[in-house]
Amino acid sequence: MLPAYPEPRCHAHIALRGRAGLCARGDTKACETQEWLEENFSTLSDLITSERINLEETRYRCHECGNSFSWSSDLIAHQTIHTGEVPYTCSQCGKSFNQSSNLIRHRRIHTGETPYTCSECGKSFHLHSQLITHCRIHTGEKPYTCSECGKSFSRHSNLIAHQRIHTGEMPYTCSECGKSFSRSSNLITHQRIHTGEKPYTCSVCGKNFNDRTNLITHQRIHTAEKPYTCSECGKSFNQRSRLITHQKIHTGEMPYTCSECGKSFSRSSNFITHQRIHIGEKPYMCSCGKNFNQHSILITHQRIHTGERPYACSECGKSFSQSSDLIKHRRIHTGEKPYTCPKCGKNFNQRLSRHQKIHIRENYNKSLE
């Protein structure tokens, strides 16, 4: 039987004594029951074992929104959301935070400290939350599921961005042109069109890009990496979009049809380019005044002015302004002759049409005899 102890029972103090030494009711002085507790119980755990404590009485409640917290320090940190107070400032860049823990995490950007390391691959991170998200690459865990279509994601932010496909929400709008985006990262990349900023530089050739993914794709020109492989024929590609387009060869899918001539295409971009033949549109202009109906043709043309030759042969080092020229050149080294004349069976690495003119002349001469 527990001995009677003085009223009122200060359960809040009992639960929190040893953490702060103050009553959770908000009293600034030590609770009156403290001396009595010390005489009757050797430890706080003894008291908790003897009598269950109503933990709700130990909560610190925010008067603004009603949220409750176990510790006064958590309540104080929370209240800065309402007051707008950001007392912790980074001495490096001047950015301010409402909690000291957030400032500590932020400082790792400047110091380069990455204390959280993946046991699988050794990659390190600034934040513990980043490590948890990264580990899902190895485990395959995708805990965030779309209630509309059932698709799952490893990151909550990716789920939110995905759900905008269903809702049509585009909350990020460009102040320059009014174009809207479902992701803030897409808006940031888009704005570089207006600013001309290209912060991602290729270490091999020095070419700059406004998007990191474009840099990664570009670098595969130098490394010859083709990570996307067709399961049907084994052909590999340096871009996932090119693999998807290629796979339509096997399925025969041609969903884009020209209303003018009935020609169909597997890619919407090819369909749009084709339509310019009918309307005569040439929207891509070079500084020399020449116009083109495809952006890729403009880029190739501009290399006449710049002298750029980004496609280099790994065998002899010879460089070319067009990837198609490099492909043809490589056949000198490989001995490949993919073009066969149907008339005489002779093989060529290029210019089959030039050879076929010999047979046309022969047929013409025979007709004169």
CSV table of C-alpha atoms in Angstrom, one decimal:
chain,number,residue,atom,x,y,z
A,1,MET,CA,0.0,0.0,0.0
A,2,LEU,CA,1.4,3.4,-1.0
A,3,PRO,CA,1.7,5.9,1.8
A,4,ALA,CA,-0.4,9.0,1.5
A,5,TYR,CA,1.4,11.9,0.0
A,6,PRO,CA,0.6,15.6,0.0
A,7,GLU,CA,-2.1,17.1,-2.2
A,8,PRO,CA,-2.3,18.0,-4.9
A,9,ARG,CA,-0.6,15.0,-6.6
A,10,CYS,CA,1.8,16.5,-9.0
A,11,HIS,CA,2.0,13.6,-11.6
A,12,ALA,CA,3.5,16.0,-14.1
A,13,HIS,CA,6.4,16.7,-11.9
A,14,ILE,CA,6.8,13.0,-11.1
A,15,ALA,CA,7.1,12.1,-14.8
A,16,LEU,CA,9.5,14.9,-15.6
A,17,ARG,CA,11.7,15.2,-12.5
A,18,GLY,CA,15.2,14.4,-13.4
A,19,ARG,CA,14.9,15.9,-16.9
A,20,ALA,CA,14.2,19.5,-16.0
A,21,GLY,CA,13.7,19.5,-12.2
A,22,LEU,CA,10.6,21.7,-12.7
A,23,CYS,CA,6.9,21.1,-12.6
A,24,ALA,CA,5.3,20.6,-16.0
A,25,ARG,CA,2.3,22.6,-15.0
A,26,GLY,CA,4.4,25.7,-15.7
A,27,ASP,CA,5.5,26.6,-12.1
A,28,THR,CA,8.9,28.3,-12.1
A,29,LYS,CA,9.9,26.8,-8.7
A,30,ALA,CA,10.5,23.2,-7.8
A,31,CYS,CA,7.4,21.2,-7.0
A,32,GLU,CA,6.4,21.1,-3.4
A,33,THR,CA,6.2,17.3,-3.5
A,34,GLN,CA,9.8,16.9,-4.6
A,35,GLU,CA,11.2,16.5,-1.0
A,36,TRP,CA,8.5,14.0,-0.2
A,37,LEU,CA,9.2,12.0,-3.3
A,38,GLU,CA,12.9,11.8,-2.5
A,39,GLU,CA,12.2,10.5,0.9
A,40,ASN,CA,9.8,7.7,-0.2
A,41,PHE,CA,11.2,6.5,-3.6
A,42,SER,CA,14.9,5.8,-4.4
A,43,THR,CA,14.3,6.3,-8.2
A,44,LEU,CA,11.7,7.7,-10.5
A,45,SER,CA,11.3,4.3,-12.1
A,46,ASP,CA,10.3,2.9,-8.7
A,47,LEU,CA,7.5,5.4,-8.5
A,48,ILE,CA,6.3,4.7,-12.0
A,49,THR,CA,6.3,1.0,-11.3
A,50,SER,CA,4.3,1.6,-8.1
A,51,GLU,CA,1.7,3.8,-9.7
A,52,ARG,CA,1.0,4.3,-13.4
A,53,ILE,CA,1.2,8.0,-14.4
A,54,ASN,CA,-1.2,9.7,-16.6
A,55,LEU,CA,1.3,10.9,-19.3
A,56,GLU,CA,-1.2,13.3,-20.8
A,57,GLU,CA,-0.7,15.5,-17.7
A,58,THR,CA,3.0,15.7,-18.6
A,59,ARG,CA,2.4,17.2,-22.1
A,60,TYR,CA,3.4,20.7,-23.0
A,61,ARG,CA,0.6,22.2,-25.0
A,62,CYS,CA,0.9,25.0,-27.6
A,63,HIS,CA,-1.7,27.7,-27.0
A,64,GLU,CA,-1.7,28.7,-30.7
A,65,CYS,CA,-2.5,25.4,-32.4
A,66,GLY,CA,-3.1,22.8,-29.6
A,67,ASN,CA,-0.1,20.5,-30.4
A,68,SER,CA,1.4,18.7,-27.4
A,69,PHE,CA,5.0,17.9,-26.6
A,70,SER,CA,6.7,15.7,-24.0
A,71,TRP,CA,9.5,18.2,-23.4
A,72,SER,CA,9.5,22.0,-22.8
A,73,SER,CA,12.4,22.3,-25.3
A,74,ASP,CA,10.3,20.8,-28.0
A,75,LEU,CA,7.4,23.2,-27.3
A,76,ILE,CA,9.8,26.2,-27.4
A,77,ALA,CA,11.2,25.1,-30.7
A,78,HIS,CA,7.7,24.5,-32.1
A,79,GLN,CA,6.5,28.0,-31.0
A,80,THR,CA,9.1,29.6,-33.3
A,81,ILE,CA,6.9,28.4,-36.2
A,82,HIS,CA,4.1,30.8,-35.0
A,83,THR,CA,6.4,33.7,-34.0
A,84,GLY,CA,8.7,33.4,-37.1
A,85,GLU,CA,11.7,33.6,-34.8
A,86,VAL,CA,14.9,32.1,-36.4
A,87,PRO,CA,17.6,32.7,-33.7
A,88,TYR,CA,20.3,30.4,-35.0
A,89,THR,CA,22.3,31.9,-37.9
A,90,CYS,CA,25.0,30.3,-40.0
A,91,SER,CA,28.3,32.3,-39.8
A,92,GLN,CA,29.2,31.1,-43.3
A,93,CYS,CA,26.3,32.2,-45.4
A,94,GLY,CA,23.9,34.0,-43.0
A,95,LYS,CA,21.0,31.6,-43.4
A,96,SER,CA,18.9,31.4,-40.2
A,97,PHE,CA,17.1,28.5,-38.5
A,98,ASN,CA,14.5,28.1,-35.7
A,99,GLN,CA,16.4,25.2,-34.1
A,100,SER,CA,20.0,24.7,-33.3
A,101,SER,CA,19.8,21.1,-34.6
A,102,ASN,CA,18.8,22.4,-38.0
A,103,LEU,CA,21.8,24.8,-38.0
A,104,ILE,CA,24.2,22.0,-37.1
A,105,ARG,CA,22.8,19.9,-40.0
A,106,HIS,CA,23.1,22.9,-42.4
A,107,ARG,CA,26.7,23.6,-41.5
A,108,ARG,CA,27.6,20.2,-43.0
A,109,ILE,CA,27.0,21.7,-46.4
A,110,HIS,CA,30.0,24.1,-45.8
A,111,THR,CA,32.2,21.6,-43.9
A,112,GLY,CA,31.5,18.7,-46.3
A,113,GLU,CA,30.9,16.5,-43.3
A,114,THR,CA,28.9,13.3,-44.2
A,115,PRO,CA,28.6,11.3,-40.9
A,116,TYR,CA,26.0,8.9,-42.1
A,117,THR,CA,27.5,6.0,-44.2
A,118,CYS,CA,25.7,3.3,-46.1
A,119,SER,CA,26.9,-0.2,-45.0
A,120,GLU,CA,26.1,-1.6,-48.4
A,121,CYS,CA,28.1,0.7,-50.8
A,122,GLY,CA,30.0,3.1,-48.5
A,123,LYS,CA,28.2,6.3,-49.8
A,124,SER,CA,28.0,9.0,-47.1
A,125,PHE,CA,25.4,11.6,-46.4
A,126,HIS,CA,24.9,14.9,-44.5
A,127,LEU,CA,21.6,13.8,-43.0
A,128,HIS,CA,20.3,10.6,-41.4
A,129,SER,CA,17.1,10.9,-43.4
A,130,GLN,CA,19.1,11.0,-46.7
A,131,LEU,CA,20.8,7.7,-45.7
A,132,ILE,CA,17.4,6.1,-44.9
A,133,THR,CA,16.1,7.1,-48.3
A,134,HIS,CA,19.3,6.0,-50.1
A,135,CYS,CA,19.2,2.5,-48.4
A,136,ARG,CA,15.9,1.9,-50.2
A,137,ILE,CA,17.9,1.6,-53.4
A,138,HIS,CA,19.5,-1.5,-52.0
A,139,THR,CA,16.4,-2.9,-50.3
A,140,GLY,CA,14.0,-2.0,-53.0
A,141,GLU,CA,11.6,-0.7,-50.4
A,142,LYS,CA,8.9,1.7,-51.7
A,143,PRO,CA,6.7,2.7,-48.7
A,144,TYR,CA,4.8,5.5,-50.4
A,145,THR,CA,1.9,4.3,-52.5
A,146,CYS,CA,-0.4,6.3,-54.8
A,147,SER,CA,-4.1,5.7,-53.8
A,148,GLU,CA,-5.2,6.5,-57.4
A,149,CYS,CA,-3.1,4.1,-59.4
A,150,GLY,CA,-1.1,2.0,-56.9
A,151,LYS,CA,2.3,3.1,-58.0
A,152,SER,CA,4.9,3.1,-55.2
A,153,PHE,CA,7.8,5.4,-54.4
A,154,SER,CA,10.9,5.3,-52.2
A,155,ARG,CA,10.5,9.0,-51.4
A,156,HIS,CA,7.4,10.9,-50.0
A,157,SER,CA,8.3,13.9,-52.2
A,158,ASN,CA,8.2,11.8,-55.3
A,159,LEU,CA,4.7,10.5,-54.4
A,160,ILE,CA,3.5,14.1,-53.9
A,161,ALA,CA,4.9,15.1,-57.3
A,162,HIS,CA,3.4,12.0,-58.9
A,163,GLN,CA,-0.1,12.7,-57.5
A,164,ARG,CA,-0.1,15.9,-59.4
A,165,ILE,CA,-0.4,13.9,-62.6
A,166,HIS,CA,-3.9,12.8,-61.4
A,167,THR,CA,-4.9,16.2,-59.9
A,168,GLY,CA,-3.4,18.3,-62.7
A,169,GLU,CA,-1.9,20.6,-60.1
A,170,MET,CA,1.0,22.8,-61.3
A,171,PRO,CA,1.9,25.0,-58.3
A,172,TYR,CA,5.3,26.2,-59.5
A,173,THR,CA,4.9,29.1,-62.1
A,174,CYS,CA,7.7,30.9,-64.0
A,175,SER,CA,7.5,34.7,-63.4
A,176,GLU,CA,9.0,35.3,-66.8
A,177,CYS,CA,6.7,33.4,-69.2
A,178,GLY,CA,3.9,32.0,-67.0
A,179,LYS,CA,4.7,28.4,-67.7
A,180,SER,CA,3.8,26.1,-64.7
A,181,PHE,CA,5.3,22.9,-63.3
A,182,SER,CA,4.4,20.2,-60.9
A,183,ARG,CA,7.9,20.1,-59.3
A,184,SER,CA,10.0,23.0,-58.0
A,185,SER,CA,13.1,21.4,-59.5
A,186,ASN,CA,11.6,21.5,-63.0
A,187,LEU,CA,10.8,25.2,-62.5
A,188,ILE,CA,14.4,25.9,-61.4
A,189,THR,CA,15.8,24.1,-64.5
A,190,HIS,CA,13.3,25.9,-66.8
A,191,GLN,CA,14.2,29.4,-65.4
A,192,ARG,CA,17.8,28.8,-66.7
A,193,ILE,CA,16.4,29.1,-70.2
A,194,HIS,CA,15.7,32.8,-69.4
A,195,THR,CA,18.8,33.4,-67.4
A,196,GLY,CA,21.1,31.5,-69.7
A,197,GLU,CA,22.7,29.8,-66.6
A,198,LYS,CA,24.5,26.5,-67.4
A,199,PRO,CA,26.0,25.4,-64.1
A,200,TYR,CA,26.9,21.8,-65.1
A,201,THR,CA,30.2,21.5,-67.0
A,202,CYS,CA,31.6,18.4,-68.8
A,203,SER,CA,35.1,17.7,-67.4
A,204,VAL,CA,36.1,16.1,-70.7
A,205,CYS,CA,35.2,18.8,-73.3
A,206,GLY,CA,34.1,21.8,-71.2
A,207,LYS,CA,30.6,21.9,-72.6
A,208,ASN,CA,28.0,23.4,-70.2
A,209,PHE,CA,24.4,22.3,-69.5
A,210,ASN,CA,21.5,23.8,-67.6
A,211,ASP,CA,20.4,20.4,-66.2
A,212,ARG,CA,22.4,17.8,-64.4
A,213,THR,CA,20.6,14.9,-66.3
A,214,ASN,CA,21.6,16.5,-69.6
A,215,LEU,CA,25.3,16.5,-68.5
A,216,ILE,CA,25.1,12.8,-67.4
A,217,THR,CA,23.6,11.9,-70.8
A,218,HIS,CA,26.2,14.0,-72.6
A,219,GLN,CA,29.1,12.3,-70.8
A,220,ARG,CA,28.0,9.0,-72.2
A,221,ILE,CA,29.3,10.3,-75.6
A,222,HIS,CA,32.8,10.3,-74.1
A,223,THR,CA,32.5,7.1,-72.1
A,224,ALA,CA,30.4,5.2,-74.7
A,225,GLU,CA,28.2,4.0,-71.8
A,226,LYS,CA,24.8,2.6,-72.9
A,227,PRO,CA,23.1,1.5,-69.7
A,228,TYR,CA,19.6,0.9,-71.2
A,229,THR,CA,19.3,-2.5,-73.0
A,230,CYS,CA,16.4,-3.8,-75.1
A,231,SER,CA,15.2,-7.2,-73.7
A,232,GLU,CA,14.1,-8.2,-77.2
A,233,CYS,CA,17.2,-7.8,-79.3
A,234,GLY,CA,19.9,-6.8,-76.8
A,235,LYS,CA,20.6,-3.3,-78.4
A,236,SER,CA,21.7,-0.7,-75.9
A,237,PHE,CA,21.1,3.0,-75.6
A,238,ASN,CA,22.6,5.9,-73.7
A,239,GLN,CA,19.1,7.4,-72.9
A,240,ARG,CA,16.0,5.6,-71.5
A,241,SER,CA,13.8,7.6,-73.8
A,242,ARG,CA,15.6,6.2,-76.8
A,243,LEU,CA,15.1,2.6,-75.5
A,244,ILE,CA,11.4,3.3,-75.1
A,245,THR,CA,11.2,4.6,-78.7
A,246,HIS,CA,13.3,1.7,-80.0
A,247,GLN,CA,11.0,-0.9,-78.3
A,248,LYS,CA,8.1,0.3,-80.5
A,249,ILE,CA,10.0,-1.3,-83.4
A,250,HIS,CA,9.3,-4.7,-81.8
A,251,THR,CA,5.7,-3.8,-80.9
A,252,GLY,CA,5.0,-2.1,-84.2
A,253,GLU,CA,3.3,0.7,-82.2
A,254,MET,CA,3.0,4.0,-84.3
A,255,PRO,CA,0.6,6.1,-82.3
A,256,TYR,CA,1.2,9.5,-84.0
A,257,THR,CA,-0.4,9.9,-87.4
A,258,CYS,CA,-0.1,12.9,-89.7
A,259,SER,CA,-3.6,14.2,-90.8
A,260,GLU,CA,-2.1,15.6,-94.0
A,261,CYS,CA,-0.4,12.5,-95.5
A,262,GLY,CA,-1.3,9.6,-93.2
A,263,LYS,CA,2.3,8.8,-92.3
A,264,SER,CA,2.6,7.4,-88.7
A,265,PHE,CA,5.4,7.8,-86.2
A,266,SER,CA,6.5,6.1,-83.0
A,267,ARG,CA,7.7,9.4,-81.4
A,268,SER,CA,5.7,12.5,-80.9
A,269,SER,CA,8.8,14.6,-81.5
A,270,ASN,CA,9.3,13.0,-85.0
A,271,PHE,CA,5.6,13.6,-85.7
A,272,ILE,CA,5.9,17.3,-84.8
A,273,THR,CA,9.1,17.7,-86.9
A,274,HIS,CA,7.4,15.9,-89.9
A,275,GLN,CA,4.4,18.3,-89.8
A,276,ARG,CA,6.8,21.2,-90.5
A,277,ILE,CA,7.3,19.7,-94.0
A,278,HIS,CA,3.7,20.5,-94.8
A,279,ILE,CA,3.5,24.0,-93.1
A,280,GLY,CA,7.1,25.0,-94.1
A,281,GLU,CA,7.9,26.0,-90.5
A,282,LYS,CA,11.6,26.4,-89.7
A,283,PRO,CA,11.7,27.7,-86.1
A,284,TYR,CA,15.4,27.1,-85.4
A,285,MET,CA,17.6,30.0,-86.6
A,286,CYS,CA,21.4,30.3,-86.6
A,287,SER,CA,23.1,33.6,-86.0
A,288,CYS,CA,24.1,33.5,-89.7
A,289,GLY,CA,20.5,33.7,-90.7
A,290,LYS,CA,19.9,30.1,-91.9
A,291,ASN,CA,16.8,28.4,-90.6
A,292,PHE,CA,16.1,24.7,-89.8
A,293,ASN,CA,13.0,22.6,-89.0
A,294,GLN,CA,14.9,20.6,-86.4
A,295,HIS,CA,16.9,21.7,-83.4
A,296,SER,CA,19.4,18.9,-83.9
A,297,ILE,CA,20.1,20.1,-87.4
A,298,LEU,CA,20.7,23.6,-86.1
A,299,ILE,CA,23.2,22.3,-83.5
A,300,THR,CA,25.0,20.2,-86.2
A,301,HIS,CA,25.1,23.3,-88.5
A,302,GLN,CA,26.5,25.6,-85.8
A,303,ARG,CA,29.5,23.3,-85.5
A,304,ILE,CA,30.5,24.7,-89.0
A,305,HIS,CA,31.0,28.1,-87.2
A,306,THR,CA,32.5,26.8,-83.9
A,307,GLY,CA,34.6,24.0,-85.4
A,308,GLU,CA,33.4,21.7,-82.6
A,309,ARG,CA,33.9,18.0,-83.2
A,310,PRO,CA,32.5,16.2,-80.1
A,311,TYR,CA,32.5,12.6,-81.6
A,312,ALA,CA,36.0,11.1,-81.4
A,313,CYS,CA,37.1,7.7,-82.6
A,314,SER,CA,38.5,5.6,-79.7
A,315,GLU,CA,40.8,3.7,-82.2
A,316,CYS,CA,42.6,6.5,-84.0
A,317,GLY,CA,41.4,9.7,-82.2
A,318,LYS,CA,39.9,11.3,-85.4
A,319,SER,CA,37.0,13.6,-84.5
A,320,PHE,CA,33.7,14.4,-86.2
A,321,SER,CA,30.9,16.9,-85.9
A,322,GLN,CA,28.2,14.3,-86.4
A,323,SER,CA,27.7,11.0,-84.6
A,324,SER,CA,26.6,9.4,-88.0
A,325,ASP,CA,30.0,10.3,-89.4
A,326,LEU,CA,31.8,8.6,-86.5
A,327,ILE,CA,29.6,5.5,-87.0
A,328,LYS,CA,30.6,5.3,-90.7
A,329,HIS,CA,34.3,6.0,-89.9
A,330,ARG,CA,34.4,3.1,-87.3
A,331,ARG,CA,33.7,0.6,-90.1
A,332,ILE,CA,37.2,1.3,-91.4
A,333,HIS,CA,38.5,-0.3,-88.2
A,334,THR,CA,35.9,-3.0,-87.8
A,335,GLY,CA,35.7,-4.0,-91.5
A,336,GLU,CA,31.9,-4.0,-91.2
A,337,LYS,CA,30.1,-3.6,-94.6
A,338,PRO,CA,26.4,-3.6,-93.8
A,339,TYR,CA,25.1,-2.5,-97.2
A,340,THR,CA,24.7,-5.3,-99.9
A,341,CYS,CA,24.0,-4.6,-103.5
A,342,PRO,CA,21.0,-6.7,-104.6
A,343,LYS,CA,22.3,-6.9,-108.2
A,344,CYS,CA,25.8,-8.3,-107.7
A,345,GLY,CA,26.0,-9.1,-104.0
A,346,LYS,CA,29.0,-6.8,-103.3
A,347,ASN,CA,29.2,-5.3,-99.8
A,348,PHE,CA,29.9,-1.8,-98.8
A,349,ASN,CA,30.5,0.2,-95.6
A,350,GLN,CA,28.7,3.2,-97.1
A,351,ARG,CA,27.7,4.8,-100.4
A,352,LEU,CA,25.8,1.8,-101.8
A,353,SER,CA,23.7,4.2,-103.9
A,354,ARG,CA,26.9,5.4,-105.7
A,355,HIS,CA,27.8,1.8,-106.6
A,356,GLN,CA,24.2,1.1,-107.9
A,357,LYS,CA,24.7,3.8,-110.5
A,358,ILE,CA,27.2,1.5,-112.2
A,359,HIS,CA,24.4,-1.1,-112.8
A,360,ILE,CA,22.0,1.7,-113.9
A,361,ARG,CA,24.6,2.7,-116.5
A,362,GLU,CA,25.1,-0.9,-117.6
A,363,ASN,CA,21.4,-1.4,-118.1
A,364,TYR,CA,21.2,1.9,-120.1
A,365,ASN,CA,24.1,0.9,-122.3
A,366,LYS,CA,22.5,-2.5,-123.0
A,367,SER,CA,19.3,-0.8,-124.0
A,368,LEU,CA,21.2,1.2,-126.6
A,369,GLU,CA,22.7,-1.9,-128.2
